[in-house]
Tab-separated table of C-alpha atoms in Angstrom:
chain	number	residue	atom	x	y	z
A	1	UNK	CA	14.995	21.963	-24.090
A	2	UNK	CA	11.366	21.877	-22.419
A	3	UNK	CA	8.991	19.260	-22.042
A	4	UNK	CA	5.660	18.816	-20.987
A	5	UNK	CA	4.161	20.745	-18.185
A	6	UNK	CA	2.876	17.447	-16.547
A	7	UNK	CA	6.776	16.569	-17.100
A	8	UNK	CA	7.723	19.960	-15.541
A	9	UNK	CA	5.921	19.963	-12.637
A	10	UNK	CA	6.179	16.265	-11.202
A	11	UNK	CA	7.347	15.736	-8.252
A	12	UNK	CA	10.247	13.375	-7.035
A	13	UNK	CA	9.375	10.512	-4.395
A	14	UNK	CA	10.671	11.265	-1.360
A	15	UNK	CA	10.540	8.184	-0.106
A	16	UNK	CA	12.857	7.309	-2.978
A	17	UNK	CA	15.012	10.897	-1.617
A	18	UNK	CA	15.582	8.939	1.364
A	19	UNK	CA	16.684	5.515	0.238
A	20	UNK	CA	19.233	7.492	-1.621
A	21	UNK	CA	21.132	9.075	1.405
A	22	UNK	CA	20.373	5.740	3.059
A	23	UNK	CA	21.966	3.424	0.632
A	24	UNK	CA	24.939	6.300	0.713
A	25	UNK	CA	25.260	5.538	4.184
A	26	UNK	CA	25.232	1.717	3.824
A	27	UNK	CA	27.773	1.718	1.127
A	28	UNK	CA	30.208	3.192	3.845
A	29	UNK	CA	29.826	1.036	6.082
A	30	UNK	CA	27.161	2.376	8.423
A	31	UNK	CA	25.099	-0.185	10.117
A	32	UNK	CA	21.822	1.094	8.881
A	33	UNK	CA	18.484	-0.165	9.658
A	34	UNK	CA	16.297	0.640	6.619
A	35	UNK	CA	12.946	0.567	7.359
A	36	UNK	CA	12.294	2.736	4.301
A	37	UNK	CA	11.259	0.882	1.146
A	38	UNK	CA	7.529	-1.117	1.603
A	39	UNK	CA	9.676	-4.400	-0.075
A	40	UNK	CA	11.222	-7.685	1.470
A	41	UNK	CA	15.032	-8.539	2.037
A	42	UNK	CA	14.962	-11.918	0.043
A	43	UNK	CA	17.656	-13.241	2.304
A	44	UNK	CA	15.516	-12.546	5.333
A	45	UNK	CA	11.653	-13.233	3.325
A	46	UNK	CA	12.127	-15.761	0.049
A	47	UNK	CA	9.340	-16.087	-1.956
A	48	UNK	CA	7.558	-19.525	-1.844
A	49	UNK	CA	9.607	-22.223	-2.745
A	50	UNK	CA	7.321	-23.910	-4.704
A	51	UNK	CA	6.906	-20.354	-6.385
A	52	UNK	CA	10.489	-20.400	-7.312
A	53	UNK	CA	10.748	-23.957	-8.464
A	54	UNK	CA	7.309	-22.986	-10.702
A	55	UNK	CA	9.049	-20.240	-12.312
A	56	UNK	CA	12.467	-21.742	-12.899
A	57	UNK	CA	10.292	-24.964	-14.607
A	58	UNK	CA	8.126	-22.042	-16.898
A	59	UNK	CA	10.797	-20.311	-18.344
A	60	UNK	CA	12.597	-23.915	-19.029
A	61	UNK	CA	9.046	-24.850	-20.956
A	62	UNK	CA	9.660	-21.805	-23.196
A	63	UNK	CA	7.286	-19.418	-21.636
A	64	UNK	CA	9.496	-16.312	-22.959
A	65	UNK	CA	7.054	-14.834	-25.446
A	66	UNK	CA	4.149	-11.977	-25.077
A	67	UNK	CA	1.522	-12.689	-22.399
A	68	UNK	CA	-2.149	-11.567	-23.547
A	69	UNK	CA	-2.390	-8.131	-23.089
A	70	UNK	CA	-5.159	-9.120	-19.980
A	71	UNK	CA	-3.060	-11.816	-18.918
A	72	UNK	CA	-2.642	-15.967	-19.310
A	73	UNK	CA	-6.037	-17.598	-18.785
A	74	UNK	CA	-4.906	-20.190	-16.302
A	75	UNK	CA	-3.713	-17.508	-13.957
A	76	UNK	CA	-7.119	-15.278	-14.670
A	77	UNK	CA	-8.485	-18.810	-13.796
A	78	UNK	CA	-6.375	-19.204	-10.756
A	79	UNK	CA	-7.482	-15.430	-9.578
A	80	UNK	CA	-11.484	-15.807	-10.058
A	81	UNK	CA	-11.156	-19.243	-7.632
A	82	UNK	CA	-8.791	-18.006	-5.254
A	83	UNK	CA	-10.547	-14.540	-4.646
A	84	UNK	CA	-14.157	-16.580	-4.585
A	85	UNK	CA	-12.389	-19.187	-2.063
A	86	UNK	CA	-11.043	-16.640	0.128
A	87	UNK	CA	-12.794	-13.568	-0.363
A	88	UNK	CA	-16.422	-15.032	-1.261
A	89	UNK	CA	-15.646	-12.510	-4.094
A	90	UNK	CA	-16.895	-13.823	-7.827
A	91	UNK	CA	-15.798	-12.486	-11.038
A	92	UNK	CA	-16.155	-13.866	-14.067
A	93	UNK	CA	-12.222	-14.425	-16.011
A	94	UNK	CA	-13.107	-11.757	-18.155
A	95	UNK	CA	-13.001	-8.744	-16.036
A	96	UNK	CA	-10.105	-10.062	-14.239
A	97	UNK	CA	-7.229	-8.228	-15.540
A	98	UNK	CA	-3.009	-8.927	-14.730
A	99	UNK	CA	-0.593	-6.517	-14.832
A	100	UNK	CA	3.299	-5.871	-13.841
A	101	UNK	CA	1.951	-5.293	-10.350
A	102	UNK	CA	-0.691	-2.962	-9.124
A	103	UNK	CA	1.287	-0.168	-9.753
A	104	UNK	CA	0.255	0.170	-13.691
A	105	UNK	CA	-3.816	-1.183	-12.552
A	106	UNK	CA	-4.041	1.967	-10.150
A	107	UNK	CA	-2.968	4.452	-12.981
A	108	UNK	CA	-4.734	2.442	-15.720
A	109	UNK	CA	-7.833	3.134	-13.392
A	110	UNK	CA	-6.911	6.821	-13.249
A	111	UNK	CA	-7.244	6.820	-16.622
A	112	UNK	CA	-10.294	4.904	-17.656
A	113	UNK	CA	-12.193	6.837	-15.211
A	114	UNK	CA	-10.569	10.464	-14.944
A	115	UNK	CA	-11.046	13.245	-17.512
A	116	UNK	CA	-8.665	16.210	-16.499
A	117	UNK	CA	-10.452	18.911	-14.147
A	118	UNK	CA	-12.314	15.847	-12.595
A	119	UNK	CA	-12.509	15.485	-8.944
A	120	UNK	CA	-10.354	12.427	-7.147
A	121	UNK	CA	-11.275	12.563	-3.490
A	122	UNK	CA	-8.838	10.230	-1.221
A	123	UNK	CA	-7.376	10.534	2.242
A	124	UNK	CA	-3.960	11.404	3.415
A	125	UNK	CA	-1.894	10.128	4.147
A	126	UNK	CA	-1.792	7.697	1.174
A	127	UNK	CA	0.563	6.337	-1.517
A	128	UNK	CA	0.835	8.176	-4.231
A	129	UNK	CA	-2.845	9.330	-4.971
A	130	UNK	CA	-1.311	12.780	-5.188
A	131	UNK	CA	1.215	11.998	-8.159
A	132	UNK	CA	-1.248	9.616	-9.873
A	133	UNK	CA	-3.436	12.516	-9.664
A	134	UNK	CA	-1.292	14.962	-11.441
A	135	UNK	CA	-0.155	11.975	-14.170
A	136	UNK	CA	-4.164	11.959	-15.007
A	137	UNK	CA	-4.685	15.807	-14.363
A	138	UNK	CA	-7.478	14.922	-12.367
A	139	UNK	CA	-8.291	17.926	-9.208
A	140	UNK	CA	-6.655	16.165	-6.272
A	141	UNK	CA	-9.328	16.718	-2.841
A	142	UNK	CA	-7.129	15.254	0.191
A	143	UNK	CA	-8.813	14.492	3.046
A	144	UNK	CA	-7.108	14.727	5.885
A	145	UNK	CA	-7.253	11.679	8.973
A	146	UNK	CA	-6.439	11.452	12.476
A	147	UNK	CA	-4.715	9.260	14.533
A	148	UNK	CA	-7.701	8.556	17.000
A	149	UNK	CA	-8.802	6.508	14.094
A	150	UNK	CA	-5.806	5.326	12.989
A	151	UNK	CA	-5.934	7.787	10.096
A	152	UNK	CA	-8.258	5.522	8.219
A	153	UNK	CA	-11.589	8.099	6.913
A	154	UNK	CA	-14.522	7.734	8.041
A	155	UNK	CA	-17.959	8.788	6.106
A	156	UNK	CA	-18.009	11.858	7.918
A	157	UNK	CA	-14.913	12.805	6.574
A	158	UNK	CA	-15.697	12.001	2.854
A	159	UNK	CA	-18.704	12.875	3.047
A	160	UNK	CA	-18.327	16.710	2.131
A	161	UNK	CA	-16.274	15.905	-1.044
A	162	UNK	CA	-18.373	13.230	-2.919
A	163	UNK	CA	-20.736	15.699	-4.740
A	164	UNK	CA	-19.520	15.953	-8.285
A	165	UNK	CA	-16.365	13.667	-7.381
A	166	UNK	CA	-15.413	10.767	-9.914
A	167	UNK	CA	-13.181	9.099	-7.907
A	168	UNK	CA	-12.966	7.971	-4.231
A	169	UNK	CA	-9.323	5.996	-3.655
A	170	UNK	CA	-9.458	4.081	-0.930
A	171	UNK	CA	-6.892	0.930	0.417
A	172	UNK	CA	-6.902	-1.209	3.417
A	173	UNK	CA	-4.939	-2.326	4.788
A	174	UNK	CA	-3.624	0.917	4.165
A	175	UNK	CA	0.052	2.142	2.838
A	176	UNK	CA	1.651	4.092	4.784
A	177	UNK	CA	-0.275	3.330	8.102
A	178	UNK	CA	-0.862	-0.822	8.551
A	179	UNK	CA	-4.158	0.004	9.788
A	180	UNK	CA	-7.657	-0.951	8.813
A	181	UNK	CA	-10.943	-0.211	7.994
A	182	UNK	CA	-13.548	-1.490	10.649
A	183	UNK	CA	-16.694	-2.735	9.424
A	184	UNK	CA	-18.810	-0.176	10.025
A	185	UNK	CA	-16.548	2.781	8.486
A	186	UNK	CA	-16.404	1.290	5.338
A	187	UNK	CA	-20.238	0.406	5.292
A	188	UNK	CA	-20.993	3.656	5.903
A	189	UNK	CA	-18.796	4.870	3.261
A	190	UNK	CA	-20.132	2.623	1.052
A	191	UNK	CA	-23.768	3.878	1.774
A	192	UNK	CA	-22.366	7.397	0.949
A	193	UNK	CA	-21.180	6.124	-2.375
A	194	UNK	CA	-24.552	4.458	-3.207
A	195	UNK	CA	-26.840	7.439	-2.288
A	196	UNK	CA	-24.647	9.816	-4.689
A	197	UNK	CA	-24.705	7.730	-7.594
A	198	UNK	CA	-28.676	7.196	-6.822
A	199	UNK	CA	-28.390	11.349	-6.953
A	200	UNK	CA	-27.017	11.146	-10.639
A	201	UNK	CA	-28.920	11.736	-13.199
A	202	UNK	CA	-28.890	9.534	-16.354
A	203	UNK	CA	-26.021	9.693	-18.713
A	204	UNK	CA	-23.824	11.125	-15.852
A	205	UNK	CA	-20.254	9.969	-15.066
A	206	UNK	CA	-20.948	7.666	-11.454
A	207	UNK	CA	-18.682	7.950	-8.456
A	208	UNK	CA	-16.334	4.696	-8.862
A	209	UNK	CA	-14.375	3.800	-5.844
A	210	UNK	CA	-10.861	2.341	-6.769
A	211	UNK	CA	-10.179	-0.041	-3.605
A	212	UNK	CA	-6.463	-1.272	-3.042
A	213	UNK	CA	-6.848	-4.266	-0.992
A	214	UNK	CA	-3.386	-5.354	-2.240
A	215	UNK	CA	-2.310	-6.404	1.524
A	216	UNK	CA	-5.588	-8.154	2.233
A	217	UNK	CA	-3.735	-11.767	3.590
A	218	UNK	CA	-1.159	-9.749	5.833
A	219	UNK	CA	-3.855	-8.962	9.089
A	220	UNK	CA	-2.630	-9.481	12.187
A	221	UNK	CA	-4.577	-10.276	16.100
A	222	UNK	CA	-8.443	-9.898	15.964
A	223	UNK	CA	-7.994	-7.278	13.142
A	224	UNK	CA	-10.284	-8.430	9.892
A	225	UNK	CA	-10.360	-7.180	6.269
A	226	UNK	CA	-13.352	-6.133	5.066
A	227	UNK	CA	-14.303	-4.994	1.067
A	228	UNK	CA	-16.427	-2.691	-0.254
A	229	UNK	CA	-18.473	-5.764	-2.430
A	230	UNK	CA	-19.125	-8.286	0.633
A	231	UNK	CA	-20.544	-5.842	2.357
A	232	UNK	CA	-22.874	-3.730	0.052
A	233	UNK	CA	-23.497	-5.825	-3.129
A	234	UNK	CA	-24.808	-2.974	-4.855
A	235	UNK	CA	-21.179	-1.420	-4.816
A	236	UNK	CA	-20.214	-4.094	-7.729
A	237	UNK	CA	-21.099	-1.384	-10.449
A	238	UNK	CA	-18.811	1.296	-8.652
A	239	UNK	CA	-15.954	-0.884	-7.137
A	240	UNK	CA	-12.199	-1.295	-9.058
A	241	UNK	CA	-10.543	-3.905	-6.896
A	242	UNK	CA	-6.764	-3.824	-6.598
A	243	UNK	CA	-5.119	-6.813	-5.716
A	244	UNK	CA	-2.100	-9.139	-6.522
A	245	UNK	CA	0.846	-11.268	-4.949
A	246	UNK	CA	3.883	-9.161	-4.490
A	247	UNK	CA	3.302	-8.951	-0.900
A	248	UNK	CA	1.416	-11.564	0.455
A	249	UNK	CA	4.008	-13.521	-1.128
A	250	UNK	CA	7.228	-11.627	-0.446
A	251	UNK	CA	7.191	-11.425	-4.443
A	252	UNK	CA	7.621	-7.775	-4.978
A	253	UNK	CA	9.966	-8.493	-8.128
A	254	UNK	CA	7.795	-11.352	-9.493
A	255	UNK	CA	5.046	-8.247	-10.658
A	256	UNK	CA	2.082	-9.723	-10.956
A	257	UNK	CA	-0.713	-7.756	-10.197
A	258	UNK	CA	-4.736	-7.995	-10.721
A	259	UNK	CA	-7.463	-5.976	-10.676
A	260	UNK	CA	-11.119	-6.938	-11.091
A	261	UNK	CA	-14.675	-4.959	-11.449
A	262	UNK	CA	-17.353	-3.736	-13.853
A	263	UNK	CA	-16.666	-5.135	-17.255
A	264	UNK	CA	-17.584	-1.539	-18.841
A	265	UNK	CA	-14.648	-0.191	-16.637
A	266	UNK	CA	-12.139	-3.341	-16.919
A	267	UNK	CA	-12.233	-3.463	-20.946
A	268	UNK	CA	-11.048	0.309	-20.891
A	269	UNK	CA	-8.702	-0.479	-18.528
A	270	UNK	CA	-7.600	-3.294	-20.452
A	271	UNK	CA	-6.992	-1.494	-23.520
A	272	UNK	CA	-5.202	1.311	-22.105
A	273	UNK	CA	-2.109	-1.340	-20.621
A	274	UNK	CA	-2.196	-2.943	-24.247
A	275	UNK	CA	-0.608	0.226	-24.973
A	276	UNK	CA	1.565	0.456	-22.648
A	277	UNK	CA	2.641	-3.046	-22.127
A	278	UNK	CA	2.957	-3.026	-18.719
A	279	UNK	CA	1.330	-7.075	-18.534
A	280	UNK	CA	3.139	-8.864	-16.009
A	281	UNK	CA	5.879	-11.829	-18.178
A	282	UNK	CA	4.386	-14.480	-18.888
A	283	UNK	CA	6.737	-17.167	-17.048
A	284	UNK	CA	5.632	-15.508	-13.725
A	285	UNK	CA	2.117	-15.843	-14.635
A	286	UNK	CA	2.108	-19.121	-15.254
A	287	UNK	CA	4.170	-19.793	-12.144
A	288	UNK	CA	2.020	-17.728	-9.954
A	289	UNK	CA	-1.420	-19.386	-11.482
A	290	UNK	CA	0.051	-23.015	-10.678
A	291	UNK	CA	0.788	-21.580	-6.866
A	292	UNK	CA	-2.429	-19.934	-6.471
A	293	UNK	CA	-4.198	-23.367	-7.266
A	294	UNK	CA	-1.909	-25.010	-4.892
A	295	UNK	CA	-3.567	-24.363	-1.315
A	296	UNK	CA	-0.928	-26.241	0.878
A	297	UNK	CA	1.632	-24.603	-0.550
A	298	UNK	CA	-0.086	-21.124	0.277
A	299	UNK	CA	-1.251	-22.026	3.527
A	300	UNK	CA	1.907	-23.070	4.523
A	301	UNK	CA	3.941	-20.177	3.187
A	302	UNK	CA	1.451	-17.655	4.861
A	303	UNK	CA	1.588	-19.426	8.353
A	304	UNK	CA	5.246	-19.015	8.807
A	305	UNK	CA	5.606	-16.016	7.289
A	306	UNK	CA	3.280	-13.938	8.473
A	307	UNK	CA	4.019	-14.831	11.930
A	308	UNK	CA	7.708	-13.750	11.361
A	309	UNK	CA	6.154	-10.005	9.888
A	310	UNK	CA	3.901	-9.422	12.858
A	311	UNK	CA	7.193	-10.649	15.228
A	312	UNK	CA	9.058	-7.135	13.316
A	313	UNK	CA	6.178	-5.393	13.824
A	314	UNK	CA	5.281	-5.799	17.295
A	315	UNK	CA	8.842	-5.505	18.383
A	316	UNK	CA	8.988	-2.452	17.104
A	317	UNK	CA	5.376	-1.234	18.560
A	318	UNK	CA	6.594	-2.474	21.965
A	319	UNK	CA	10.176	-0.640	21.551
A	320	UNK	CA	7.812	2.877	21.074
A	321	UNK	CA	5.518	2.181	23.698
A	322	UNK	CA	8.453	1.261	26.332
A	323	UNK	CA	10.144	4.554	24.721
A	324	UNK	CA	7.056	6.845	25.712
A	325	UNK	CA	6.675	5.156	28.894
A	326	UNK	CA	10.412	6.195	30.042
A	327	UNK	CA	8.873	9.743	28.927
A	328	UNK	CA	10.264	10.545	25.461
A	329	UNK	CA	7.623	12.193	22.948
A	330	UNK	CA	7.181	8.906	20.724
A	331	UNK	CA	4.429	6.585	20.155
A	332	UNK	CA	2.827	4.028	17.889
A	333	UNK	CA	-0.697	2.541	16.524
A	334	UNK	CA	-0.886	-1.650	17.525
A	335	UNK	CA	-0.083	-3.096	14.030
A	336	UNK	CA	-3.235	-4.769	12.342
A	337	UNK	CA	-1.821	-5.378	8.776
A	338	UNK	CA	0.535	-4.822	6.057
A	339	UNK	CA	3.772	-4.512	6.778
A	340	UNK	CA	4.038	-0.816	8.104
A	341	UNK	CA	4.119	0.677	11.593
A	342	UNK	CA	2.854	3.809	12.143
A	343	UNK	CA	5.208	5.530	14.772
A	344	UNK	CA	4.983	9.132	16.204
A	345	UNK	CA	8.037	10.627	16.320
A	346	UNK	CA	7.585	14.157	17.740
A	347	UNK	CA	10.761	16.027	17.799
A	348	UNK	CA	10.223	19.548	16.561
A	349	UNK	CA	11.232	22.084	18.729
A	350	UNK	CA	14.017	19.880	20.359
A	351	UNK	CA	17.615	21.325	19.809
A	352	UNK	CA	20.434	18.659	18.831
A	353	UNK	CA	23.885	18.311	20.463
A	354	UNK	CA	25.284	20.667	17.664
A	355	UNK	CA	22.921	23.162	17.878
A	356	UNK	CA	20.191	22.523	15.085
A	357	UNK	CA	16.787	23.328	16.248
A	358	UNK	CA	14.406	20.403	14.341
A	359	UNK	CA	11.429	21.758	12.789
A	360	UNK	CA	9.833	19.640	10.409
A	361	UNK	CA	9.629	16.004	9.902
A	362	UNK	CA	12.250	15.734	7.249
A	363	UNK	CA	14.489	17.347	9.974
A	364	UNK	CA	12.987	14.440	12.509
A	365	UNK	CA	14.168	11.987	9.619
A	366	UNK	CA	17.390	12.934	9.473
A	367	UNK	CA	17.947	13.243	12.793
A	368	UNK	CA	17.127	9.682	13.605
A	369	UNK	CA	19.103	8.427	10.246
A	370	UNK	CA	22.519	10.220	11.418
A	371	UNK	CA	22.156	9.678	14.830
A	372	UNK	CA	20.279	6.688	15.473
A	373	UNK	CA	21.062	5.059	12.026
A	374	UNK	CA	17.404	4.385	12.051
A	375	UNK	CA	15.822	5.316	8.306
A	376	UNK	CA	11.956	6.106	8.318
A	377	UNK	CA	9.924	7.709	5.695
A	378	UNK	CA	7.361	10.845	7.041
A	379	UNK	CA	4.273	10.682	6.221
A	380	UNK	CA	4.689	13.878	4.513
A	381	UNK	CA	6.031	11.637	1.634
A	382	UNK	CA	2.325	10.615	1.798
A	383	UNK	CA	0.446	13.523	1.198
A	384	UNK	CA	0.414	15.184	4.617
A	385	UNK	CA	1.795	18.155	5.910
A	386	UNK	CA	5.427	18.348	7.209
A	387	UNK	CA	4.467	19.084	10.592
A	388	UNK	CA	2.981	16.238	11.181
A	389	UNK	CA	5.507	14.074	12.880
A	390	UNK	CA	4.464	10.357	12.015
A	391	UNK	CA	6.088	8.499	10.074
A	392	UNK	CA	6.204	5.179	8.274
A	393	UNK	CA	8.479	1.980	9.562
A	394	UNK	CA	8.384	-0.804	7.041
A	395	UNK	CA	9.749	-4.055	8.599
A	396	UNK	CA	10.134	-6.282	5.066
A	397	UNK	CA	13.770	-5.214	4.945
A	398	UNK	CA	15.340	-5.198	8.073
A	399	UNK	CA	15.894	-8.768	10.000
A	400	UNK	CA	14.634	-8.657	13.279
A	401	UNK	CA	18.226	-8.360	15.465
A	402	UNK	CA	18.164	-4.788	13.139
A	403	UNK	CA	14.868	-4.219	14.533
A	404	UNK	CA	15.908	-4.560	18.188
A	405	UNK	CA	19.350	-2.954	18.049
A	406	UNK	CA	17.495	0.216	16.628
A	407	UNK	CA	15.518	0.739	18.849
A	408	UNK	CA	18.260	1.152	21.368
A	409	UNK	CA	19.824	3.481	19.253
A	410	UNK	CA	16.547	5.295	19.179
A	411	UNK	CA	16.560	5.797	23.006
A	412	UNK	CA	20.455	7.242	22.813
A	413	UNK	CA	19.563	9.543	20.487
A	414	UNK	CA	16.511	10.758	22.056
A	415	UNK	CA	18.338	11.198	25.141
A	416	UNK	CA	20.951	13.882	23.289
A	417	UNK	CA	18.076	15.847	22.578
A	418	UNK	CA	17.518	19.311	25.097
């Protein structure tokens, strides 16, 4: 039997690779903390409870039938105030468009704006530009980043790859890392973006920049989100926000993602998930547009519950920076948003107690599942190479005494190392 070549030649997520062994592991009975999967325990982050209560009331009201293909109005409704109250962002309803999460926006982008052959310029590591890329068949151009700037790029970076590109991918707070943009990197990207498309002559495709801002409400100290829009107003023409509520609210299974931007770009974009039917159900949507209009409810959900993220977070941060203190080769960026750490993790070279030189970060990985029972994902699972040891610690599914106990682990298994 054969099947497509796209078919043929897509790759597997490792990230997903991982989970496997891990939930192997668990199912034995080996006290496992997962810090794998970017998704909440519900046990340890519920959604909303007025969330809940609104979606258990929807489906009772009958809401079981198709959704518009762009989404209910009311929640369209709820999205245009809630992004102009919070973000100083306004869209009109009709080029705000829902979906089953942002998963299906970021492809539907892909394809509204990607012809195969064309150029999709985005930095690694990253989630899953790289498959999305060969889904589309656009020519992937990674752009490597650095941990002196928290591997965010900066215009210098992009700055060789924008001639001729159609697509710059961009999110903040960004997935794998949980850092962020500063101000003045992203206006100065933005500025990049601007003077291309002023390059263009008429009738030629413009660079659009697809910006995933879907962690936006989870920042954490002095750290500040900052969009592409708000801070160049000319960027409205080029800019595909995507946005939504499965993490802000802990609502990863609730799927219901938006996106908003040019009408010309949102009407394709529209179309193309008609086909598909990837709209978010409709119960949900309602549910999630009575919440959204409800600014109690969401102030008070955020203010316990992001406290409770950055609590994971930074005792995890503080666990690798007392770790390289006592000398071992680990270390970690502050958190600023999201729910990812960004932990260094640099093992290669070292020789285990059996014998096993480690060599590449999927050795590192293993290494600290088996022996530590810690599970991480590399950020080779994001586009970079395997010997770069970072990796990616997402605290949504692991409770807190998890967190801790790991980290102790950690040190005993560092120590076995020669």
């Amino acid at each position: 039997m054969t099947v497509s070549k796209m078919a043929q030649n897509l790759i597997g997520s490792e990230i997903i690779r991982v989970a496997g062994e891990v939930n192997a592991m668990i199912a034995k009975g080996e006290p496992i903390c997962n810090l794998t999967i970017g998704d909440f325990n519900p046990s340890i982050y519920p959604i909303p409870e007025e969330l809940r209560q609104g979606i258990t009331k929807a489906y009772e009201q009958g809401h079981t039938n198709y959704p518009p293909a762009n989404g209910v109005a009311v929640l369209r409704k709820a999205v245009v105030n809630f992004t102009q109250e919070r973000l100083g962002l306004t869209y009109p309803e009709s080029d705000i468009l829902v979906a089953g999460g942002s998963r299906p926006l970021i492809y539907a982008t892909y394809l509204a704006l990607v012809d195969p052959g064309d150029k999709v310029v985005y930095p690694t590591p990253s989630w899953n530009n790289n498959h999305y890329c060969h889904l589309s068949g656009a020519t992937p151009v990674e752009v490597k980043t650095r941990p002196e700037n928290n591997f965010m790029p900066t215009a210098a970076d992009v700055k060789p790859h924008l001639k001729g590109a159609t697509m710059l991918a961009l999110c903040s707070p960004l997935n794998p890392t949980g850092t962020m943009f500063s101000k003045k990197d992203l206006e100065e990207i933005c500025d990049l973006v601007l003077e291309e498309n002023r390059s263009r002559s008429e009738g030629e495709k413009p660079l659009y920049l697809l910006y995933d801002q879907i962690y936006w409400m989870l920042t954490f100290g002095n750290a500040e989100h900052y969009d592409p829009v708000s801070l160049r107003p000319d960027m409205r023409d080029y800019t595909i926000y995507i946005d939504g509520t499965s993490k802000c609210f802990a609502a990863t299974g609730v799927r219901v993602g938006y996106a908003f931007g040019p009408a010309v770009v949102m009407d394709k974009m529209k179309s193309i998930l008609g086909h598909v039917g990837a709209w978010a159900p409709k119960a949900e949507q309602m549910a999630m547009a009575e919440f959204l209009q409800n600014p109690k409810a969401v102030d008070g959900f955020m203010n316990e519950f992001k406290p409770k993220v950055q609590e994971s977070l930074n005792t995890l941060y503080n666990g690798f920076q007392e770790l390289k203190a006592e000398g071992f080769a680990v270390d970690a960026i502050e958190p600023m948003g999201a729910i990812y750490l960004s932990a260094k993790i640099d093992l290669a070279g070292k020789t285990t107690p059996d014998g096993k030189v480690l060599e590449t970060s999927q050795d590192i990985t293993f290494y600290v599942l088996h022996e530590a029972k810690l599970a991480v994902v590399p950020f080779s699972a994001f586009g970079s190479g395997k010997d770069l040891n970072w990796f990616r610690l997402s605290v949504g599914g692991a409770s807190l005494e998890d967190i801790k106990a790991s980290v102790g682990r950690l040190r005993e298994a560092l120590q076995q190392l020669k």
